[in-house]
């Protein structure tokens, strides 16, 4: 079997990785599919057919405006993915850079980065995101920025802590003895050895970002109508919690599955990326 | 002493400041090196021996310019390592390499053997030349060129140490600092690695500075030995003479502690107390508290490292008497 075949085979035998990857893939596929096709238009109001229970034609029923719930969920996945990718991207780019800098430079640079992240951690992330969107104004872009900013200290901390452990290793000393500077050591030795930690943290933060987007949208600060979002679907279903609980249950399940899938994926990747378990070629 | 000196250490001192325990007392200091001087000539090898905590590893780091000494100079090929600019030092580094103690920690687990071995070359060669250099150097340590694309975890401890040695050889250095190169290995593998080191030294006319706590290892590889105690050299000289008739009570005690394969009656000299890391100034001889032949004079007057003839040095007031004792 080829090297790639072995790797894939091993990955699929890892149960949480396989389940997590399947759920995440499902999320991505649904979002991709919704770009091309949905059973109904999620923007089309059909008031006479409002609040229909699940049935043929509307597999998950319709909401209080007569929109098809399945179509809303499919298009809502887009918002979750965009927010997750961009917010985690912002957090990772700045956080990893700051954390690696703190670890390589030590001294005042480390103090500054860590005290700033302490400061950011002192406020609950979701409250800070609410505060930021309140200042910047509601909307998806501002929600992304707010969530992204509060991802920075998370990545900075994780990076610094694991980079410090690498800096203490003998192969870093060996690299210094062969004349490598701090920048090259960071790029060639430190970052490759902590990729798995960062990637795992990335998937977990992706899940948190989806939750945060849902929470902000629920509060009316995130994705704005008519763009569908799982959080707003929850908010709209709230008033009908007792008459039509499935309107809250379906987006709730979507959020839960997306978050679960990403967490399982992160968990599985942490095991699979461990070089000690990597097979020989 | 006529050959070309590859490495000269002049009165090296390294003090570490401890974390402050009290706001009102000055922070404590650890005296890791207290004025260490020696020279190593081209093609020869010096062993540094001593208990753990005596400053051996600090010495290695100071020699490798990984740490700046508090005072004193390290001259490599006549150039003061701590007076060089950053770029000059980087270029000089290809002339001195180091092999670390732990072959499991000193190889980056995410790099291939080819990348590990060629790292000291810097950016001087193109990809093909690097690969050829790596293959050549791997073969000279008894590994195969087909190992180039493997990862360190695919090798045993002894093979890993061979990779570390190949890495140190790749720049054709003048000096290799070996920090306990075999102490992490199985005894059966130790011999192979020591033989390899001895062969390589002959083949490439290498100069070694080998740090070890194992007298047998030093005796096998090195021409000269320096015995360290509390950051000082207490005895130095050619291995054969020092081990046959030690001139310092500490060296005598170290030799007596070596287990012998043939049991028999021998007068063992045991040391009382433990080696303490020195945290303050010492009056008199630093070994006085543990020395079996301590006299009043030792507590007052610190013995200097003085020549005894036969290219030997010892820091003991009674060196001649110690040497004359029948072991």
Coordinates of C-alpha atoms in Angstrom, one line a residue:
Chain A
X1 CA 0.0 0.0 0.0
X2 CA 1.2 3.5 -0.6
X3 CA 2.2 5.9 2.2
X4 CA -0.9 8.0 1.7
X5 CA -3.1 4.8 1.7
X6 CA -1.6 3.8 5.1
X7 CA -2.2 7.2 6.6
X8 CA -5.8 7.3 5.4
X9 CA -6.4 3.8 6.6
X10 CA -5.1 4.6 10.0
X11 CA -7.1 7.8 10.2
X12 CA -10.3 6.1 9.3
X13 CA -9.8 3.5 12.1
X14 CA -9.5 6.3 14.6
X15 CA -13.1 6.5 15.7
X16 CA -13.4 10.1 17.0
X17 CA -11.4 11.3 14.0
X18 CA -13.6 9.4 11.6
X19 CA -16.9 10.7 13.2
X20 CA -15.6 14.2 13.6
X21 CA -14.3 14.3 10.0
X22 CA -17.6 13.0 8.7
X23 CA -19.7 15.6 10.6
X24 CA -17.3 18.4 9.6
X25 CA -17.4 17.2 6.0
X26 CA -21.2 17.1 6.1
X27 CA -21.2 20.7 7.4
X28 CA -19.0 21.8 4.5
X29 CA -20.8 19.8 1.9
X30 CA -24.2 21.2 3.0
X31 CA -22.9 24.7 2.9
X32 CA -21.4 24.1 -0.5
X33 CA -24.6 22.5 -1.8
X34 CA -26.7 25.4 -0.5
X35 CA -24.7 27.7 -2.8
X36 CA -26.1 25.9 -5.8
X37 CA -29.3 24.3 -4.7
X38 CA -31.8 24.4 -1.8
X39 CA -35.2 22.8 -1.7
X40 CA -36.9 26.2 -1.5
X41 CA -35.5 29.7 -1.5
X42 CA -34.7 30.7 2.1
X43 CA -35.6 34.3 1.3
X44 CA -39.1 33.5 -0.1
X45 CA -41.9 34.2 2.4
X46 CA -45.0 32.0 2.0
X47 CA -47.3 33.2 4.8
X48 CA -50.3 31.0 4.0
X49 CA -48.0 28.0 4.5
X50 CA -46.5 29.2 7.8
X51 CA -45.7 26.8 10.7
X52 CA -46.3 23.6 8.7
X53 CA -45.0 20.5 10.5
X54 CA -42.4 18.4 8.7
X55 CA -43.9 16.8 5.6
X56 CA -43.2 16.0 2.0
X57 CA -42.1 19.2 0.2
X58 CA -41.0 20.8 3.5
X59 CA -39.1 18.0 5.1
X60 CA -38.4 20.0 8.3
X61 CA -41.5 22.1 8.1
X62 CA -41.8 25.9 7.7
X63 CA -41.2 28.7 10.1
X64 CA -43.5 31.6 11.2
X65 CA -43.0 33.3 7.8
X66 CA -43.5 30.2 5.8
X67 CA -39.8 29.8 4.9
X68 CA -38.5 26.2 4.5
X69 CA -36.6 25.3 7.6
X70 CA -34.3 22.8 5.7
X71 CA -33.3 25.5 3.3
X72 CA -32.7 28.0 6.1
X73 CA -30.5 25.5 7.9
X74 CA -28.5 24.7 4.7
X75 CA -27.8 28.4 4.0
X76 CA -27.2 29.1 7.7
X77 CA -24.3 26.7 7.6
X78 CA -22.6 29.2 5.3
X79 CA -22.7 31.9 7.9
X80 CA -21.3 29.5 10.5
X81 CA -18.4 28.4 8.3
X82 CA -17.5 31.9 7.2
X83 CA -17.5 33.2 10.7
X84 CA -15.5 30.2 11.9
X85 CA -12.9 30.3 9.2
X86 CA -12.3 34.0 9.3
X87 CA -12.4 34.5 13.0
X88 CA -10.1 31.5 13.7
X89 CA -7.9 32.8 10.9
X90 CA -7.6 36.2 12.5
X91 CA -7.0 34.7 15.9
X92 CA -4.4 32.2 14.6
X93 CA -2.5 34.6 12.5
X94 CA -2.0 37.2 15.2
X95 CA -2.1 34.8 18.2
X96 CA 0.6 32.4 16.9
X97 CA 2.8 35.2 15.8
X98 CA 2.6 37.0 19.2
X99 CA 3.0 33.7 21.2
X100 CA 6.0 32.7 19.1
X101 CA 7.5 36.1 19.6
X102 CA 6.9 36.0 23.3
X103 CA 8.6 32.6 23.6
X104 CA 11.5 33.5 21.4
X105 CA 12.3 36.9 22.9
X106 CA 11.3 36.3 26.5
X107 CA 11.8 39.3 28.8
X108 CA 9.6 42.3 28.4
X109 CA 8.1 41.1 25.1
X110 CA 6.8 38.0 26.8
X111 CA 5.5 40.0 29.8
X112 CA 3.7 42.5 27.5
X113 CA 2.0 39.8 25.4
X114 CA 1.0 37.7 28.4
X115 CA -0.3 40.7 30.5
X116 CA -2.4 41.9 27.5
X117 CA -3.8 38.4 27.0
X118 CA -4.6 38.2 30.8
X119 CA -6.4 41.5 30.3
X120 CA -8.4 40.1 27.5
X121 CA -9.1 36.9 29.4
X122 CA -10.4 38.9 32.4
X123 CA -13.7 39.5 30.5
X124 CA -15.8 36.6 29.3
X125 CA -15.2 36.3 25.5
X126 CA -18.9 36.4 24.6
X127 CA -19.5 39.5 26.7
X128 CA -16.5 41.2 25.1
X129 CA -17.7 40.3 21.7
X130 CA -21.1 41.7 22.5
X131 CA -19.4 44.9 23.8
X132 CA -17.4 45.2 20.6
X133 CA -20.3 44.6 18.2
X134 CA -22.3 47.2 20.3
X135 CA -19.5 49.7 19.6
X136 CA -18.8 48.7 16.0
X137 CA -22.4 48.2 15.2
X138 CA -24.3 44.9 14.6
X139 CA -23.5 42.8 11.5
X140 CA -21.7 39.7 10.3
X141 CA -18.4 41.4 9.5
X142 CA -18.2 43.1 12.9
X143 CA -19.2 39.8 14.6
X144 CA -16.3 38.1 12.8
X145 CA -13.9 40.8 13.9
X146 CA -15.1 40.7 17.5
X147 CA -14.8 36.9 17.7
X148 CA -11.5 37.0 15.9
X149 CA -10.0 39.5 18.3
X150 CA -11.0 37.3 21.3
X151 CA -9.4 34.3 19.6
X152 CA -6.0 36.1 19.5
X153 CA -5.1 35.6 23.2
X154 CA -6.2 32.0 23.2
X155 CA -3.8 31.2 20.4
X156 CA -1.1 33.4 21.9
X157 CA -1.2 31.5 25.2
X158 CA -1.3 28.1 23.7
X159 CA 1.6 28.9 21.3
X160 CA 3.7 30.5 24.0
X161 CA 3.2 27.6 26.4
X162 CA 4.0 24.9 23.9
X163 CA 6.8 26.9 22.2
X164 CA 8.5 27.4 25.6
X165 CA 8.6 23.6 26.0
X166 CA 10.2 23.3 22.6
X167 CA 12.8 26.0 23.3
X168 CA 14.0 24.0 26.3
X169 CA 14.7 21.0 24.1
X170 CA 18.2 20.0 23.3
X171 CA 17.7 20.1 19.5
X172 CA 17.1 23.8 19.8
X173 CA 20.4 24.2 21.6
X174 CA 21.9 22.1 18.8
X175 CA 20.4 24.5 16.3
X176 CA 21.8 27.5 18.2
X177 CA 25.2 25.8 18.3
X178 CA 25.1 25.5 14.5
X179 CA 24.4 29.2 14.2
X180 CA 20.7 29.5 13.7
X181 CA 19.0 32.7 14.9
X182 CA 15.8 33.0 16.8
X183 CA 13.7 33.6 13.7
X184 CA 15.0 30.5 11.9
X185 CA 14.7 28.3 15.0
X186 CA 11.1 29.5 15.5
X187 CA 10.2 28.7 11.8
X188 CA 12.1 25.5 11.4
X189 CA 12.0 23.8 14.8
X190 CA 9.5 25.4 17.1
X191 CA 6.4 25.9 14.9
X192 CA 6.6 22.5 13.1
X193 CA 6.7 20.8 16.5
X194 CA 3.7 22.7 17.9
X195 CA 1.5 22.5 14.7
X196 CA -0.6 19.8 16.1
X197 CA -1.3 21.7 19.2
X198 CA -2.3 24.8 17.2
X199 CA -4.4 22.9 14.8
X200 CA -6.3 21.1 17.6
X201 CA -6.8 24.5 19.3
X202 CA -8.0 25.8 15.9
X203 CA -10.8 23.2 15.5
X204 CA -11.9 23.8 19.1
X205 CA -11.9 27.6 18.5
X206 CA -13.8 27.0 15.3
X207 CA -16.5 25.3 17.3
X208 CA -16.5 28.1 19.8
X209 CA -16.7 30.7 17.0
X210 CA -19.8 28.9 15.6
X211 CA -21.4 29.0 19.1
X212 CA -20.4 32.7 19.5
X213 CA -21.8 33.6 16.1
X214 CA -25.0 31.8 17.0
X215 CA -25.1 33.7 20.3
X216 CA -24.5 37.1 18.7
X217 CA -27.1 36.4 16.0
X218 CA -29.5 35.2 18.7
X219 CA -29.0 38.6 20.3
X220 CA -29.5 40.4 17.0
X221 CA -25.8 41.5 16.9
X222 CA -24.5 39.0 14.4
X223 CA -25.8 38.0 11.0
X224 CA -28.6 40.3 9.9
X225 CA -31.9 39.4 8.2
X226 CA -32.6 38.2 5.6
X227 CA -29.3 36.2 5.6
X228 CA -30.2 33.0 7.5
X229 CA -28.2 32.1 10.6
X230 CA -28.7 29.3 13.1
X231 CA -28.5 31.7 16.0
X232 CA -31.3 33.9 14.6
X233 CA -33.4 30.9 13.8
X234 CA -33.2 30.0 17.5
X235 CA -34.1 33.5 18.5
X236 CA -37.1 33.5 16.2
X237 CA -38.3 30.1 17.4
X238 CA -38.1 31.2 21.0
X239 CA -41.6 32.7 21.1
X240 CA -43.1 29.4 19.8
X241 CA -41.0 27.2 22.1
X242 CA -44.1 25.4 23.4
X243 CA -46.3 25.3 20.4
X244 CA -43.7 24.4 17.8
X245 CA -40.5 23.1 19.6
X246 CA -39.0 21.6 16.5
X247 CA -38.3 25.1 15.2
X248 CA -35.8 25.5 18.0
X249 CA -34.7 21.9 18.0
X250 CA -33.5 21.7 14.4
X251 CA -31.1 24.6 14.5
X252 CA -30.1 23.5 17.9
X253 CA -29.2 20.1 16.6
X254 CA -27.3 21.7 13.7
X255 CA -25.2 23.8 16.1
X256 CA -24.6 20.8 18.4
X257 CA -23.5 18.5 15.6
X258 CA -21.2 21.1 14.0
X259 CA -19.6 21.8 17.4
X260 CA -19.3 18.1 18.3
X261 CA -17.9 17.3 14.9
X262 CA -15.2 19.9 15.1
X263 CA -14.3 18.9 18.6
X264 CA -14.0 15.2 17.7
X265 CA -12.0 16.1 14.6
X266 CA -9.6 18.2 16.8
X267 CA -9.3 15.3 19.2
X268 CA -8.6 12.8 16.5
X269 CA -6.0 15.0 14.8
X270 CA -4.1 15.4 18.0
X271 CA -3.6 11.7 18.1
X272 CA -2.9 11.3 14.4
X273 CA -0.4 14.2 14.2
X274 CA 1.7 12.7 16.9
X275 CA 5.0 11.9 15.2
X276 CA 5.7 9.0 17.5
X277 CA 2.7 7.3 16.0
X278 CA 3.7 8.1 12.4
X279 CA 4.4 5.0 10.4
X280 CA 7.7 4.6 8.6
X281 CA 7.6 4.8 4.8
Chain B
X1 CA 53.4 21.7 24.3
X2 CA 54.4 22.8 20.9
X3 CA 51.4 22.0 18.6
X4 CA 48.8 24.5 17.4
X5 CA 46.2 25.2 20.0
X6 CA 42.7 24.7 18.7
X7 CA 41.0 25.7 21.9
X8 CA 42.2 27.8 24.7
X9 CA 40.2 28.7 27.8
X10 CA 41.5 31.4 29.9
X11 CA 40.3 31.8 33.5
X12 CA 36.7 31.1 32.7
X13 CA 34.2 32.2 35.4
X14 CA 30.5 31.8 35.2
X15 CA 28.2 32.8 38.0
X16 CA 24.5 32.3 37.9
X17 CA 22.2 34.6 39.9
X18 CA 19.5 32.7 41.8
X19 CA 16.0 34.0 42.0
X20 CA 15.7 36.5 44.8
X21 CA 14.4 34.9 48.0
X22 CA 14.0 38.0 50.0
X23 CA 13.5 41.6 49.0
X24 CA 16.1 42.8 51.5
X25 CA 18.9 40.3 50.9
X26 CA 21.0 40.3 47.7
X27 CA 20.0 37.3 45.5
X28 CA 22.2 34.2 45.8
X29 CA 24.8 33.2 43.3
X30 CA 25.9 29.8 42.0
X31 CA 29.5 29.7 41.1
X32 CA 29.4 27.2 38.2
X33 CA 32.9 28.0 36.9
X34 CA 35.6 29.5 39.1
X35 CA 38.5 30.2 36.8
X36 CA 39.0 27.3 34.5
X37 CA 42.0 27.4 32.1
X38 CA 43.2 24.8 29.6
X39 CA 44.3 24.4 26.1
X40 CA 43.7 21.6 23.6
X41 CA 46.1 21.1 20.7
X42 CA 45.1 19.9 17.2
X43 CA 44.5 16.2 16.9
X44 CA 44.5 15.6 20.7
X45 CA 41.7 15.2 23.0
X46 CA 41.0 16.4 26.5
X47 CA 38.6 14.7 28.8
X48 CA 36.8 16.7 31.5
X49 CA 35.7 14.6 34.4
X50 CA 33.8 15.4 37.6
X51 CA 30.7 14.7 39.6
X52 CA 27.4 16.1 38.5
X53 CA 27.1 19.7 39.4
X54 CA 30.8 20.5 39.1
X55 CA 30.3 22.8 36.1
X56 CA 31.1 20.4 33.3
X57 CA 28.1 21.2 31.2
X58 CA 28.4 24.9 31.9
X59 CA 32.0 24.6 30.6
X60 CA 30.7 22.9 27.4
X61 CA 28.2 25.7 26.8
X62 CA 30.7 28.4 27.4
X63 CA 33.1 26.7 24.9
X64 CA 30.3 26.5 22.4
X65 CA 29.5 30.2 22.8
X66 CA 26.0 29.2 23.9
X67 CA 26.5 31.1 27.1
X68 CA 28.6 34.1 27.9
X69 CA 31.1 33.6 30.7
X70 CA 31.0 36.1 33.6
X71 CA 34.8 36.6 33.1
X72 CA 37.6 35.0 31.1
X73 CA 38.0 34.2 27.5
X74 CA 37.4 31.3 25.1
X75 CA 39.8 31.3 22.1
X76 CA 39.0 29.1 19.2
X77 CA 41.7 29.0 16.5
X78 CA 43.1 32.1 18.3
X79 CA 39.9 34.1 18.1
X80 CA 38.0 35.3 21.2
X81 CA 34.4 33.9 20.8
X82 CA 32.9 36.5 22.9
X83 CA 34.5 39.4 21.2
X84 CA 33.2 38.5 17.7
X85 CA 30.3 40.1 16.0
X86 CA 27.2 38.0 15.6
X87 CA 27.8 37.3 11.9
X88 CA 31.5 36.5 12.4
X89 CA 30.6 34.1 15.2
X90 CA 28.0 32.4 13.0
X91 CA 30.6 31.9 10.3
X92 CA 33.2 30.6 12.8
X93 CA 30.7 28.1 14.2
X94 CA 31.3 25.6 11.4
X95 CA 34.8 25.1 13.0
X96 CA 33.4 23.8 16.3
X97 CA 30.5 21.4 16.7
X98 CA 28.9 19.7 19.6
X99 CA 27.4 16.2 20.3
X100 CA 24.9 16.2 23.0
X101 CA 24.2 13.8 25.8
X102 CA 20.7 12.7 25.0
X103 CA 20.3 11.4 21.4
X104 CA 16.5 11.3 22.0
X105 CA 16.4 15.1 22.8
X106 CA 19.0 16.5 20.5
X107 CA 17.4 15.4 17.1
X108 CA 14.3 17.3 16.0
X109 CA 11.6 14.6 15.7
X110 CA 10.0 16.4 12.8
X111 CA 13.1 16.7 10.6
X112 CA 14.5 14.0 8.3
X113 CA 18.0 12.7 8.9
X114 CA 19.2 14.6 5.9
X115 CA 17.9 17.8 7.3
X116 CA 19.3 17.2 10.7
X117 CA 22.7 16.2 9.5
X118 CA 23.0 19.2 7.1
X119 CA 21.7 21.8 9.5
X120 CA 25.2 23.0 10.6
X121 CA 26.1 23.7 6.9
X122 CA 23.8 26.7 7.0
X123 CA 22.9 28.0 3.5
X124 CA 26.3 27.5 1.9
X125 CA 25.5 24.6 -0.5
X126 CA 22.7 23.8 -3.0
X127 CA 20.3 20.9 -2.4
X128 CA 22.3 18.3 -4.4
X129 CA 25.6 19.1 -2.7
X130 CA 24.0 19.0 0.7
X131 CA 22.5 15.6 0.0
X132 CA 25.8 14.3 -1.1
X133 CA 27.6 15.7 1.9
X134 CA 24.9 14.1 4.2
X135 CA 25.2 10.7 2.5
X136 CA 29.0 10.8 2.7
X137 CA 29.0 11.7 6.4
X138 CA 26.4 9.1 7.3
X139 CA 28.5 6.5 5.7
X140 CA 31.5 7.6 7.7
X141 CA 29.6 6.9 10.9
X142 CA 28.4 3.5 9.8
X143 CA 24.9 4.4 8.6
X144 CA 23.5 4.1 5.0
X145 CA 22.7 6.7 2.5
X146 CA 19.2 5.2 2.4
X147 CA 18.6 6.4 5.9
X148 CA 18.6 10.0 4.7
X149 CA 14.8 10.3 4.4
X150 CA 14.0 8.6 7.6
X151 CA 12.9 10.3 10.8
X152 CA 14.8 10.0 14.1
X153 CA 12.2 7.8 15.8
X154 CA 13.0 5.0 13.3
X155 CA 16.5 4.6 14.9
X156 CA 17.8 3.1 18.1
X157 CA 19.7 5.1 20.7
X158 CA 23.1 4.1 19.4
X159 CA 22.1 4.9 15.8
X160 CA 20.7 8.2 16.8
X161 CA 24.0 9.1 18.5
X162 CA 25.7 8.2 15.2
X163 CA 23.4 10.6 13.5
X164 CA 24.3 13.3 16.0
X165 CA 28.0 12.6 15.4
X166 CA 27.5 12.7 11.6
X167 CA 25.9 16.1 12.1
X168 CA 28.9 17.3 14.0
X169 CA 31.2 16.0 11.3
X170 CA 29.5 17.5 8.3
X171 CA 31.3 20.8 8.4
X172 CA 34.7 19.1 8.9
X173 CA 35.2 21.0 12.1
X174 CA 38.4 21.5 14.0
X175 CA 36.9 20.8 17.4
X176 CA 34.1 18.6 18.5
X177 CA 32.7 19.1 22.0
X178 CA 31.3 15.8 23.3
X179 CA 29.0 16.3 26.3
X180 CA 28.6 12.8 27.9
X181 CA 28.2 11.2 24.4
X182 CA 27.6 7.7 25.6
X183 CA 26.1 8.0 29.1
X184 CA 22.5 7.7 27.7
X185 CA 23.4 4.6 25.8
X186 CA 23.4 0.9 26.7
X187 CA 26.8 -0.4 27.8
X188 CA 27.0 -2.7 24.7
X189 CA 26.3 0.2 22.4
X190 CA 28.7 2.6 24.3
X191 CA 31.7 0.6 23.1
X192 CA 30.7 0.8 19.5
X193 CA 30.2 4.6 19.7
X194 CA 33.5 5.1 21.5
X195 CA 35.3 3.0 18.9
X196 CA 33.6 5.1 16.2
X197 CA 34.8 8.3 17.9
X198 CA 38.3 7.0 18.2
X199 CA 38.3 6.0 14.5
X200 CA 36.9 9.3 13.3
X201 CA 39.5 11.2 15.3
X202 CA 42.3 9.4 13.6
X203 CA 40.7 9.6 10.2
X204 CA 39.9 13.3 10.2
X205 CA 42.5 14.4 12.7
X206 CA 39.8 15.8 14.9
X207 CA 40.2 17.5 18.2
X208 CA 37.9 16.5 21.0
X209 CA 36.8 18.0 24.2
X210 CA 34.9 15.2 25.9
X211 CA 32.9 15.7 29.0
X212 CA 32.1 12.6 31.1
X213 CA 31.7 11.3 34.6
X214 CA 33.0 8.0 33.5
X215 CA 36.7 7.6 33.9
X216 CA 36.8 4.5 31.7
X217 CA 35.3 6.4 28.8
X218 CA 37.8 9.3 29.2
X219 CA 40.7 6.9 29.5
X220 CA 39.6 5.1 26.3
X221 CA 39.2 8.1 24.1
X222 CA 41.3 10.9 25.5
X223 CA 45.0 11.7 25.7
X224 CA 44.7 14.2 28.5
X225 CA 42.3 14.6 31.4
X226 CA 41.2 17.4 33.6
X227 CA 39.4 16.7 36.8
X228 CA 36.9 19.3 37.9
X229 CA 35.6 19.9 41.4
X230 CA 33.2 22.8 42.2
X231 CA 34.0 24.7 39.1
X232 CA 37.7 24.4 39.3
X233 CA 40.3 22.1 37.7
X234 CA 41.9 20.3 40.5
X235 CA 44.1 18.0 38.5
X236 CA 45.2 17.8 34.9
X237 CA 47.7 15.8 32.9
X238 CA 48.1 12.9 30.5
X239 CA 45.5 10.2 31.1
X240 CA 47.9 7.3 31.6
X241 CA 49.9 9.1 34.3
X242 CA 47.0 10.7 36.1
X243 CA 45.1 7.4 36.3
X244 CA 48.2 5.4 37.3
X245 CA 49.2 7.7 40.1
X246 CA 46.7 10.5 40.9
X247 CA 48.1 13.5 42.6
X248 CA 44.9 14.9 44.1
X249 CA 42.9 13.2 46.8
X250 CA 39.7 13.9 44.8
X251 CA 41.0 12.1 41.7
X252 CA 42.2 9.3 43.9
X253 CA 38.6 9.0 45.4
X254 CA 37.1 9.0 41.9
X255 CA 39.4 6.2 40.7
X256 CA 38.6 4.2 43.9
X257 CA 34.9 4.5 43.1
X258 CA 35.3 2.8 39.7
X259 CA 33.9 -0.7 40.0
X260 CA 36.5 -3.4 38.9
X261 CA 35.6 -6.6 37.2
X262 CA 38.1 -8.5 39.3
X263 CA 37.2 -8.4 42.9
X264 CA 40.0 -8.3 45.3
X265 CA 41.3 -6.7 48.3
X266 CA 41.9 -3.1 47.9
X267 CA 42.1 -0.1 50.1
X268 CA 39.1 2.0 49.1
X269 CA 39.1 5.6 50.0
X270 CA 35.6 6.7 50.5
X271 CA 34.5 10.3 50.5
X272 CA 32.4 11.7 53.2
X273 CA 29.6 14.1 52.4
X274 CA 28.1 15.2 49.1
X275 CA 29.3 17.5 46.5
X276 CA 27.7 20.8 47.1
X277 CA 27.1 23.3 44.4
X278 CA 29.1 26.3 45.5
X279 CA 26.9 29.3 46.3
X280 CA 29.4 31.6 48.0
X281 CA 33.1 32.3 48.4
X282 CA 35.1 29.5 49.8
X283 CA 38.1 30.1 52.1
X284 CA 40.9 27.6 51.8
X285 CA 40.8 24.5 49.7
X286 CA 37.3 23.8 48.3
X287 CA 37.8 20.1 48.8
X288 CA 38.8 20.5 52.4
X289 CA 35.5 19.4 53.9
X290 CA 35.6 16.0 52.2
X291 CA 39.3 15.4 52.0
X292 CA 40.6 12.4 53.9
X293 CA 44.0 14.1 54.5
X294 CA 42.9 17.5 55.3
X295 CA 45.2 19.6 57.6
X296 CA 44.8 23.0 59.2
X297 CA 46.7 24.6 56.4
X298 CA 44.1 23.5 53.9
X299 CA 41.3 25.5 55.6
X300 CA 43.3 28.7 55.4
X301 CA 45.3 28.6 52.3
X302 CA 43.8 27.7 48.9
X303 CA 46.1 25.4 46.9
X304 CA 46.9 26.7 43.5
X305 CA 47.0 24.5 40.4
X306 CA 50.7 24.0 40.1
X307 CA 53.0 22.0 37.8
X308 CA 54.3 18.7 39.1
X309 CA 56.5 17.8 36.2
X310 CA 55.6 15.2 33.5
X311 CA 53.2 17.7 32.0
X312 CA 51.0 17.3 35.1
X313 CA 49.2 19.9 37.2
X314 CA 47.4 19.5 40.6
X315 CA 45.8 21.8 43.1
X316 CA 46.8 20.2 46.4
X317 CA 49.3 21.1 49.0
X318 CA 50.3 17.5 49.3
X319 CA 50.2 16.5 45.6
X320 CA 53.6 14.9 45.6
X321 CA 52.7 12.8 48.7
X322 CA 49.4 11.7 47.2
X323 CA 51.1 10.7 44.0
X324 CA 53.7 8.7 45.8
X325 CA 51.1 6.6 47.6
X326 CA 50.8 3.1 46.3
X327 CA 47.3 2.7 44.8

